[in-house]
N, CA and C atoms as an extended XYZ file, in Angstrom:
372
Properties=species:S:1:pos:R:3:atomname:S:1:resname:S:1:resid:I:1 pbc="F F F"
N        -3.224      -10.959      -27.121 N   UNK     1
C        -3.060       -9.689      -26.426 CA  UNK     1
C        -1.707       -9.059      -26.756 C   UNK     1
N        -0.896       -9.809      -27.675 N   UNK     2
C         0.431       -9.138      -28.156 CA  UNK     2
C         0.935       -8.913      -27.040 C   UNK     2
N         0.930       -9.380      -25.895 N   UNK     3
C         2.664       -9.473      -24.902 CA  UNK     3
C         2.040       -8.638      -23.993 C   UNK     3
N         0.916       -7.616      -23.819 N   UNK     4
C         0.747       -6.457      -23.122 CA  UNK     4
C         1.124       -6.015      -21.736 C   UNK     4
N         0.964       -7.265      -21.355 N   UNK     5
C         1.889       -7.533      -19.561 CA  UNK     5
C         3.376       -6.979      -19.834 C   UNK     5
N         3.993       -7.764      -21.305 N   UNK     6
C         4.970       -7.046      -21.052 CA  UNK     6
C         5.590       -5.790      -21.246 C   UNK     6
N         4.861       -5.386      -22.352 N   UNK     7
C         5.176       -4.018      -22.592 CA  UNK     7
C         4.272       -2.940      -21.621 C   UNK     7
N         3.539       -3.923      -20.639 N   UNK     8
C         2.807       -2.136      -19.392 CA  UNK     8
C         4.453       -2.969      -18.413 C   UNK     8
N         4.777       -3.981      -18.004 N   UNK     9
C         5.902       -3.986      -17.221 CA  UNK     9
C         6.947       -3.210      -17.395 C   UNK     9
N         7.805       -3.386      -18.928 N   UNK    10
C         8.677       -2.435      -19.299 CA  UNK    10
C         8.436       -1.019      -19.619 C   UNK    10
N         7.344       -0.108      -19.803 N   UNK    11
C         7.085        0.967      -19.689 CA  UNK    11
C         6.957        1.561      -17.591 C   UNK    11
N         6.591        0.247      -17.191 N   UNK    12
C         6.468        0.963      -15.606 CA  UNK    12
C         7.735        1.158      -15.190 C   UNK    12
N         8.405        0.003      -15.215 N   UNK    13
C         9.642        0.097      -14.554 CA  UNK    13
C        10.577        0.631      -14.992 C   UNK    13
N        10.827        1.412      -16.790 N   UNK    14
C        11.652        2.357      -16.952 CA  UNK    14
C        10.971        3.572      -16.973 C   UNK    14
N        10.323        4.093      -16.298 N   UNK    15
C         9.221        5.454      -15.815 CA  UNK    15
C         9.896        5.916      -14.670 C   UNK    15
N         9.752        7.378      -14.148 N   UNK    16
C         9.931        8.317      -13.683 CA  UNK    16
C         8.729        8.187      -12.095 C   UNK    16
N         8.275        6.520      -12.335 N   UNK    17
C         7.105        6.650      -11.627 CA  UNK    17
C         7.537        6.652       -9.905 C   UNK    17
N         7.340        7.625       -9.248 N   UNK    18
C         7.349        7.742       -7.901 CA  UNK    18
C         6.565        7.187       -7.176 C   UNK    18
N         7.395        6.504       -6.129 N   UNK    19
C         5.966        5.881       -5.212 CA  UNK    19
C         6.591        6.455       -3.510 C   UNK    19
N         6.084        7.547       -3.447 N   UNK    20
C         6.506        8.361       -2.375 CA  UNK    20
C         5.010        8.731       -1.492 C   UNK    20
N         3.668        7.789       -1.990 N   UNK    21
C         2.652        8.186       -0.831 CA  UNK    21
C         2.596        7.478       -0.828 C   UNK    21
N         1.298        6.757        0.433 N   UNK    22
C         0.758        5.317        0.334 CA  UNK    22
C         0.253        5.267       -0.403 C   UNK    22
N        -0.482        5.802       -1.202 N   UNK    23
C        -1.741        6.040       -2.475 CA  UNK    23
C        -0.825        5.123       -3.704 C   UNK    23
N         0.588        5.892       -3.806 N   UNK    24
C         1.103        5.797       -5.521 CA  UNK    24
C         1.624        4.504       -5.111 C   UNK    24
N         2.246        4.161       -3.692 N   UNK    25
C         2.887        2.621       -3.545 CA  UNK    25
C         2.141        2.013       -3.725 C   UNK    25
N         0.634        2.154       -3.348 N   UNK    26
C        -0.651        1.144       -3.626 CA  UNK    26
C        -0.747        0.877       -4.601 C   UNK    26
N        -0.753        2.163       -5.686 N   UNK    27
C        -0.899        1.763       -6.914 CA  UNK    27
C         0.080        0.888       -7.711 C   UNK    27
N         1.589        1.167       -7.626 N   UNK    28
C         2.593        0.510       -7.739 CA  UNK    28
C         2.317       -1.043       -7.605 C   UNK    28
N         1.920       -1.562       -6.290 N   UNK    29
C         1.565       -2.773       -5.798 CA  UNK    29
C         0.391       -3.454       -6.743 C   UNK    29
N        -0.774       -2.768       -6.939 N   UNK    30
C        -1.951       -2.686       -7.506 CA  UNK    30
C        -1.161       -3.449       -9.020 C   UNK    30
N        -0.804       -2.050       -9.888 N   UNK    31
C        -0.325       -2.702      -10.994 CA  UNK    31
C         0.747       -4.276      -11.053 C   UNK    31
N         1.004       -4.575      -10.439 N   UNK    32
C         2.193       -5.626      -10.489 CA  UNK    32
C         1.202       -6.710      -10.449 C   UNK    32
N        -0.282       -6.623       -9.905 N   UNK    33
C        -0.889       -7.435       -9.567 CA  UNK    33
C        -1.547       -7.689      -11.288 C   UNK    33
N        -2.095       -6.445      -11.642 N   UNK    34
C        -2.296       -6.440      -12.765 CA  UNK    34
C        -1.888       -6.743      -13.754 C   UNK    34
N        -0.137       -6.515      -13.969 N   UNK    35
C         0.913       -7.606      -15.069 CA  UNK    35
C         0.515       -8.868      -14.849 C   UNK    35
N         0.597       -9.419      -13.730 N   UNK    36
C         0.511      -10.763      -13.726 CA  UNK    36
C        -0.848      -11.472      -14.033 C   UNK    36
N        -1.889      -10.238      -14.065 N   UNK    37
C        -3.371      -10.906      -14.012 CA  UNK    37
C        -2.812      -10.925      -15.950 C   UNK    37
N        -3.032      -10.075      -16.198 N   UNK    38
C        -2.343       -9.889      -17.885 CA  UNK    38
C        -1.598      -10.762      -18.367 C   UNK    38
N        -0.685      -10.766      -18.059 N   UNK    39
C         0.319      -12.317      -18.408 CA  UNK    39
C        -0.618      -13.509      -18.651 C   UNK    39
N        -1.258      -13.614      -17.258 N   UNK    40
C        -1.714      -15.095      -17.100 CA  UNK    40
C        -2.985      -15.213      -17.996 C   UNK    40
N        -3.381      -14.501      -17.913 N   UNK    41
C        -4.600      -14.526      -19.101 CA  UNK    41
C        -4.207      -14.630      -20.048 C   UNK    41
N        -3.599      -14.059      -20.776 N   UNK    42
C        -2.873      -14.672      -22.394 CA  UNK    42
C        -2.192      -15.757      -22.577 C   UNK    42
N        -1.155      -16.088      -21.375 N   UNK    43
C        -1.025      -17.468      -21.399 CA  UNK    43
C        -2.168      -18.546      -21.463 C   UNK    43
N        -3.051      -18.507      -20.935 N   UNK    44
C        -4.443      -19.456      -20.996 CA  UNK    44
C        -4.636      -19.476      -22.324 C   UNK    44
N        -5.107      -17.990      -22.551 N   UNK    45
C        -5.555      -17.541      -24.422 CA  UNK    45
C        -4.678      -18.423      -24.840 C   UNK    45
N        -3.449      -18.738      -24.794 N   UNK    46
C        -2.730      -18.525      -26.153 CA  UNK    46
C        -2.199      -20.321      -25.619 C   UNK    46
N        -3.325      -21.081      -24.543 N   UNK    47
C        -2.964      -22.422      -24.438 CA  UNK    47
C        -1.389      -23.074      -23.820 C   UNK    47
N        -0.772      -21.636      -23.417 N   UNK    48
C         0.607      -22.029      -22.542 CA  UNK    48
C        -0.051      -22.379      -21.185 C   UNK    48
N        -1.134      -21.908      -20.627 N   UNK    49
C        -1.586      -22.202      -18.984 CA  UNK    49
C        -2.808      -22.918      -19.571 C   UNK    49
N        -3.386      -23.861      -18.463 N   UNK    50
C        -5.041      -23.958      -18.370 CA  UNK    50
C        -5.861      -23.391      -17.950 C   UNK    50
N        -6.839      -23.327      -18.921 N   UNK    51
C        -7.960      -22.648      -18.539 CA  UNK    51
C        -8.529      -22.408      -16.567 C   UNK    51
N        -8.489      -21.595      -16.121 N   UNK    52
C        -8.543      -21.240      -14.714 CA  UNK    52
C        -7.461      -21.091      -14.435 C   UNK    52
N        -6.113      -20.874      -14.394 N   UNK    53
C        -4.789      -20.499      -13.966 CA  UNK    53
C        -4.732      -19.329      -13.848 C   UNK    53
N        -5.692      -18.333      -14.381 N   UNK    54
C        -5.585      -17.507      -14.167 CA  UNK    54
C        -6.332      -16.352      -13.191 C   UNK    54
N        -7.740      -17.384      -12.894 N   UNK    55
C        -8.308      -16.970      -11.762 CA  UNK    55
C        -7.504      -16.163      -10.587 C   UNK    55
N        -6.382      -16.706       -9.842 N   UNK    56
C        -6.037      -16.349       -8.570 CA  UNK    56
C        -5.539      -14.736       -8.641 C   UNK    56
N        -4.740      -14.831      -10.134 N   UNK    57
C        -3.978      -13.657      -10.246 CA  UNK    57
C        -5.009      -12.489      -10.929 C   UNK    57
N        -6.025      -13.155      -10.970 N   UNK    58
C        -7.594      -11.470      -11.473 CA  UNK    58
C        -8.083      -11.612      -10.080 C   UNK    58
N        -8.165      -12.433       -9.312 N   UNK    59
C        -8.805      -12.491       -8.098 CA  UNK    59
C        -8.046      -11.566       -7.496 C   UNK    59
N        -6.569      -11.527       -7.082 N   UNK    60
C        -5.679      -11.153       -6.738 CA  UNK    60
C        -6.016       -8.849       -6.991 C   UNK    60
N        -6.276       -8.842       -8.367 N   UNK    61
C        -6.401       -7.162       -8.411 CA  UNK    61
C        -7.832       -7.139       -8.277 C   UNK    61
N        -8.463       -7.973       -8.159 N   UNK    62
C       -10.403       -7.416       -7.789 CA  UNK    62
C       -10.463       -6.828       -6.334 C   UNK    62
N        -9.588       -7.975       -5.519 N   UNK    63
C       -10.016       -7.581       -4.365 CA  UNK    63
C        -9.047       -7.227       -3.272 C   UNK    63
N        -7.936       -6.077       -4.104 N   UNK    64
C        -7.039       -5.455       -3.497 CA  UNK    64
C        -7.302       -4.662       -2.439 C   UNK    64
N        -6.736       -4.649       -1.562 N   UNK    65
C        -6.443       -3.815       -0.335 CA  UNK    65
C        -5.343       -3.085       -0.190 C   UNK    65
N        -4.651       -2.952       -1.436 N   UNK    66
C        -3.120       -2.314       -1.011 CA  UNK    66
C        -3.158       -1.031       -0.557 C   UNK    66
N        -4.130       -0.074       -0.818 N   UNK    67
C        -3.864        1.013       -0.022 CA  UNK    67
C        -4.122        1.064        1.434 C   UNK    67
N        -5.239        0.071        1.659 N   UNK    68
C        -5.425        0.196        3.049 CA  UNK    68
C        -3.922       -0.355        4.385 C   UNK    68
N        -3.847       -1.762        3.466 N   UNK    69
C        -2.768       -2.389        4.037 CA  UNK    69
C        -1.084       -0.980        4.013 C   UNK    69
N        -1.778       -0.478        2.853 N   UNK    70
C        -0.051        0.469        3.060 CA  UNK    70
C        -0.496        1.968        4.104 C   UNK    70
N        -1.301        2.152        4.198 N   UNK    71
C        -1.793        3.232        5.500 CA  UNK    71
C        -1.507        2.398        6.940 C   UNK    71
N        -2.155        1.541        6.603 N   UNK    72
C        -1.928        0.686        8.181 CA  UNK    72
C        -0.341        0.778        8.657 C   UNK    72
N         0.683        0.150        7.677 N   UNK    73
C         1.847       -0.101        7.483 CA  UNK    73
C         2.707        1.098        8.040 C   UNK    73
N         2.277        2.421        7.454 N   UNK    74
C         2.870        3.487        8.060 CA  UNK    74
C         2.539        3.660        9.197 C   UNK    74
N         0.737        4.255        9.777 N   UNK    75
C         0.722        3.612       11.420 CA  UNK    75
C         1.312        3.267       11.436 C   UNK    75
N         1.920        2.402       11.392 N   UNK    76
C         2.477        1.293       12.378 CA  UNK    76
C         4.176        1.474       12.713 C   UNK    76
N         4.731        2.207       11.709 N   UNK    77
C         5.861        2.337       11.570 CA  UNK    77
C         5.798        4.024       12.240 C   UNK    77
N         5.215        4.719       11.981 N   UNK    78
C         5.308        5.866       13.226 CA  UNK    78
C         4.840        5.568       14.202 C   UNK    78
N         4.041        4.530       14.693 N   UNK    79
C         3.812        3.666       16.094 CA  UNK    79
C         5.161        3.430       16.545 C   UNK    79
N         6.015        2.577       16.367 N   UNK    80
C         6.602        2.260       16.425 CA  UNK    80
C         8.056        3.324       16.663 C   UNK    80
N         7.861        4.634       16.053 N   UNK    81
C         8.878        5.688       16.075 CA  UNK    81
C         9.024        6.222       17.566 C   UNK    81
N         7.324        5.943       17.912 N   UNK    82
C         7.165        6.631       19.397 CA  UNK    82
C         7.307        6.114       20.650 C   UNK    82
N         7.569        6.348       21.881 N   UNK    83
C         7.239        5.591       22.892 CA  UNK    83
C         5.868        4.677       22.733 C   UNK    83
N         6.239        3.323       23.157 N   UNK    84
C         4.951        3.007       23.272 CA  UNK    84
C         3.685        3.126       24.296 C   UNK    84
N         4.318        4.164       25.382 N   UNK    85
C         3.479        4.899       26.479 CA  UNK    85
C         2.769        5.956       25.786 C   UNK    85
N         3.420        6.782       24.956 N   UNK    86
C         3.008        7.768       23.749 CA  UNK    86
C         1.775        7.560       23.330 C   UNK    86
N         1.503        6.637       22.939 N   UNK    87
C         0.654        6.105       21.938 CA  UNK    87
C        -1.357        6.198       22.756 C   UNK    87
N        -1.482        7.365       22.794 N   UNK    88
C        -2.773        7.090       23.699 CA  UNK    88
C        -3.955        7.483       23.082 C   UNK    88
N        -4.837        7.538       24.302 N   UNK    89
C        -6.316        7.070       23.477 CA  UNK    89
C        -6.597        8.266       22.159 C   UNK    89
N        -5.807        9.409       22.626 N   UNK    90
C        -6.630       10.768       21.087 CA  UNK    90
C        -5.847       10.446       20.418 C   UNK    90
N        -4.535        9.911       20.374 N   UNK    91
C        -3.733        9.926       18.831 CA  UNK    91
C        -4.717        8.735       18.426 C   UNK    91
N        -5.330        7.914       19.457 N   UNK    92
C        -5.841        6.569       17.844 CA  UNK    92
C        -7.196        7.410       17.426 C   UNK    92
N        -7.695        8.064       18.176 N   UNK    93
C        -8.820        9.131       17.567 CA  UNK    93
C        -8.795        9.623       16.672 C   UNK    93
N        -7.574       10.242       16.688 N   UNK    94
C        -7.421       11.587       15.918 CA  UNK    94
C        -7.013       10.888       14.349 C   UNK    94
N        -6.598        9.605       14.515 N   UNK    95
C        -6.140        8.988       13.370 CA  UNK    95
C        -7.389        8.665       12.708 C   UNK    95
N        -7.901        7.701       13.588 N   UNK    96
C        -9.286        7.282       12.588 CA  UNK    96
C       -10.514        8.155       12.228 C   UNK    96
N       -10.517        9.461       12.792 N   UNK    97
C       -11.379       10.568       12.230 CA  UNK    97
C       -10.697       10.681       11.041 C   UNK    97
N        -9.656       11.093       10.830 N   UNK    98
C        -8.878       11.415        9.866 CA  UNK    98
C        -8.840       10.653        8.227 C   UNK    98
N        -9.083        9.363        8.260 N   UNK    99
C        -9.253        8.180        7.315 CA  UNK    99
C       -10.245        8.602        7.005 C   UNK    99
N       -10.163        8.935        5.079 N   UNK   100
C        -8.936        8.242        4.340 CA  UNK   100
C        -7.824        9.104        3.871 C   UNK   100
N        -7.862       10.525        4.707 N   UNK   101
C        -7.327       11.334        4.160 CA  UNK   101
C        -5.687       11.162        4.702 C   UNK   101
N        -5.244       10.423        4.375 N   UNK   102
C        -3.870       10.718        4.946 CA  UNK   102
C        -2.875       11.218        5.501 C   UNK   102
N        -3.268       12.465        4.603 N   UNK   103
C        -2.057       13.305        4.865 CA  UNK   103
C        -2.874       14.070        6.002 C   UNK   103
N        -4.360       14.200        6.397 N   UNK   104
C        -5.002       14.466        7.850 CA  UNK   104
C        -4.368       13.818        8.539 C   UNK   104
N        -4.414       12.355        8.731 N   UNK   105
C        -4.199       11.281        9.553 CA  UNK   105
C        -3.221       11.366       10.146 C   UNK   105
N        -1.967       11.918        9.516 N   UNK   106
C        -0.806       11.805       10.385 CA  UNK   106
C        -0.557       13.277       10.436 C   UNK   106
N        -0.964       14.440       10.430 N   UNK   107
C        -1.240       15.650       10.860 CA  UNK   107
C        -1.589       15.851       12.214 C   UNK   107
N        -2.974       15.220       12.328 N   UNK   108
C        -3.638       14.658       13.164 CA  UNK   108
C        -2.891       14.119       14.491 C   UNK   108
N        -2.059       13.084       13.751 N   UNK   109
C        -1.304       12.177       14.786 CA  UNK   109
C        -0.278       12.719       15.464 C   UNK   109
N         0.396       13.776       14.591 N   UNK   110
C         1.610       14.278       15.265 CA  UNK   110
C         1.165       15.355       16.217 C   UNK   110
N        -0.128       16.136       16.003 N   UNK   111
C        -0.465       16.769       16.449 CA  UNK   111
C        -0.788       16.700       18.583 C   UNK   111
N        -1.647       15.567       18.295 N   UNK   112
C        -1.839       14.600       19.193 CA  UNK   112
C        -0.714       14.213       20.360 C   UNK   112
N         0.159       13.918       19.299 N   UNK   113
C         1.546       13.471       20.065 CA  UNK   113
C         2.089       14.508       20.834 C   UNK   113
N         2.126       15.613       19.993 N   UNK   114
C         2.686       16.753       20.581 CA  UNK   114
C         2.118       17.359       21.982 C   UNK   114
N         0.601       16.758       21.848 N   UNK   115
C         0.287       17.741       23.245 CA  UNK   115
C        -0.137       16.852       24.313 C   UNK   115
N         0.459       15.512       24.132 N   UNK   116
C         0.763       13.868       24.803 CA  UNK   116
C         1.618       14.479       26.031 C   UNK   116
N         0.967       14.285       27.392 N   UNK   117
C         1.609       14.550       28.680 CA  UNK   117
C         3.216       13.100       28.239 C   UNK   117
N         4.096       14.082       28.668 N   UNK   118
C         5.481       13.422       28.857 CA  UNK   118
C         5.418       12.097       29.450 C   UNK   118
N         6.223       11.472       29.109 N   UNK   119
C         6.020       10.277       29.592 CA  UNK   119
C         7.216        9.763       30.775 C   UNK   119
N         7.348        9.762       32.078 N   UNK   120
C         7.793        9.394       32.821 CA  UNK   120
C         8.502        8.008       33.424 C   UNK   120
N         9.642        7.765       33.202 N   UNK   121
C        10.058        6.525       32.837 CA  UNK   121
C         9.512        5.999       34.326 C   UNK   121
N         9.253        4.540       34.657 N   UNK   122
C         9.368        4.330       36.199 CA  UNK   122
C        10.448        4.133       36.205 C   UNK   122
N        10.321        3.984       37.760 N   UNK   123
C        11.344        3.567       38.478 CA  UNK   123
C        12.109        2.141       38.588 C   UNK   123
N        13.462        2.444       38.590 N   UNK   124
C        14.758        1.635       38.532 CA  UNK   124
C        14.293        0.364       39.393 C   UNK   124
């Protein structure tokens, strides 16, 4: 395979490549999974690994979840921005109507938030 892991590694990581949505971080994540599925397969080929060593790391990009896991991740981190009294039953509505569109989702959410009765600290 002539090195190809390494030359898609050194073309990614001296790239211009932005990972500023969950989508492109996914992908970001996605590929890294993919160098290594690459690597390890030519190592087998080329008798540096044994045969099946390389299973985990193709297993690894078949049955990725990174975008989902990186949507969740943000939830969770604007969860977390808000009161956790905040957090009520239409913002989780308004979120999961919204999936997979993202940039709905937290439209949606802030939206939600915004018209979220105040939240009243109790009492001392």
């Amino acid at each position: 395979m002539n090195y190809l892991y390494s030359k898609l590694e050194y073309d990614l990581e001296s790239s211009p490549f932005e990972r500023n949505t969950p989508q492109r971080e996914a992908f970001w994540q996605h590929m890294q999974k993919v160098i290594k599925a690459l690597h390890d397969i030519e190592w087998v080929d080329s008798c540096d690994m044994s045969p099946g060593d390389e299973n985990e790391a193709v297993d690894a990009c078949l049955n990725s979840s990174a975008f989902l896991q990186g949507v969740i991740a943000e939830r969770d981190v604007l969860r977390q921005c808000l009161d956790p009294r905040q957090w009520t039953n239409e913002m989780s509505v308004a979120w999961h109507l919204a999936i997979p569109d993202t940039h709905a989702a937290f439209k949606s959410l802030i939206e939600a938030a915004k018209k979220a009765d105040p939240v009243t600290p109790p009492p001392a």
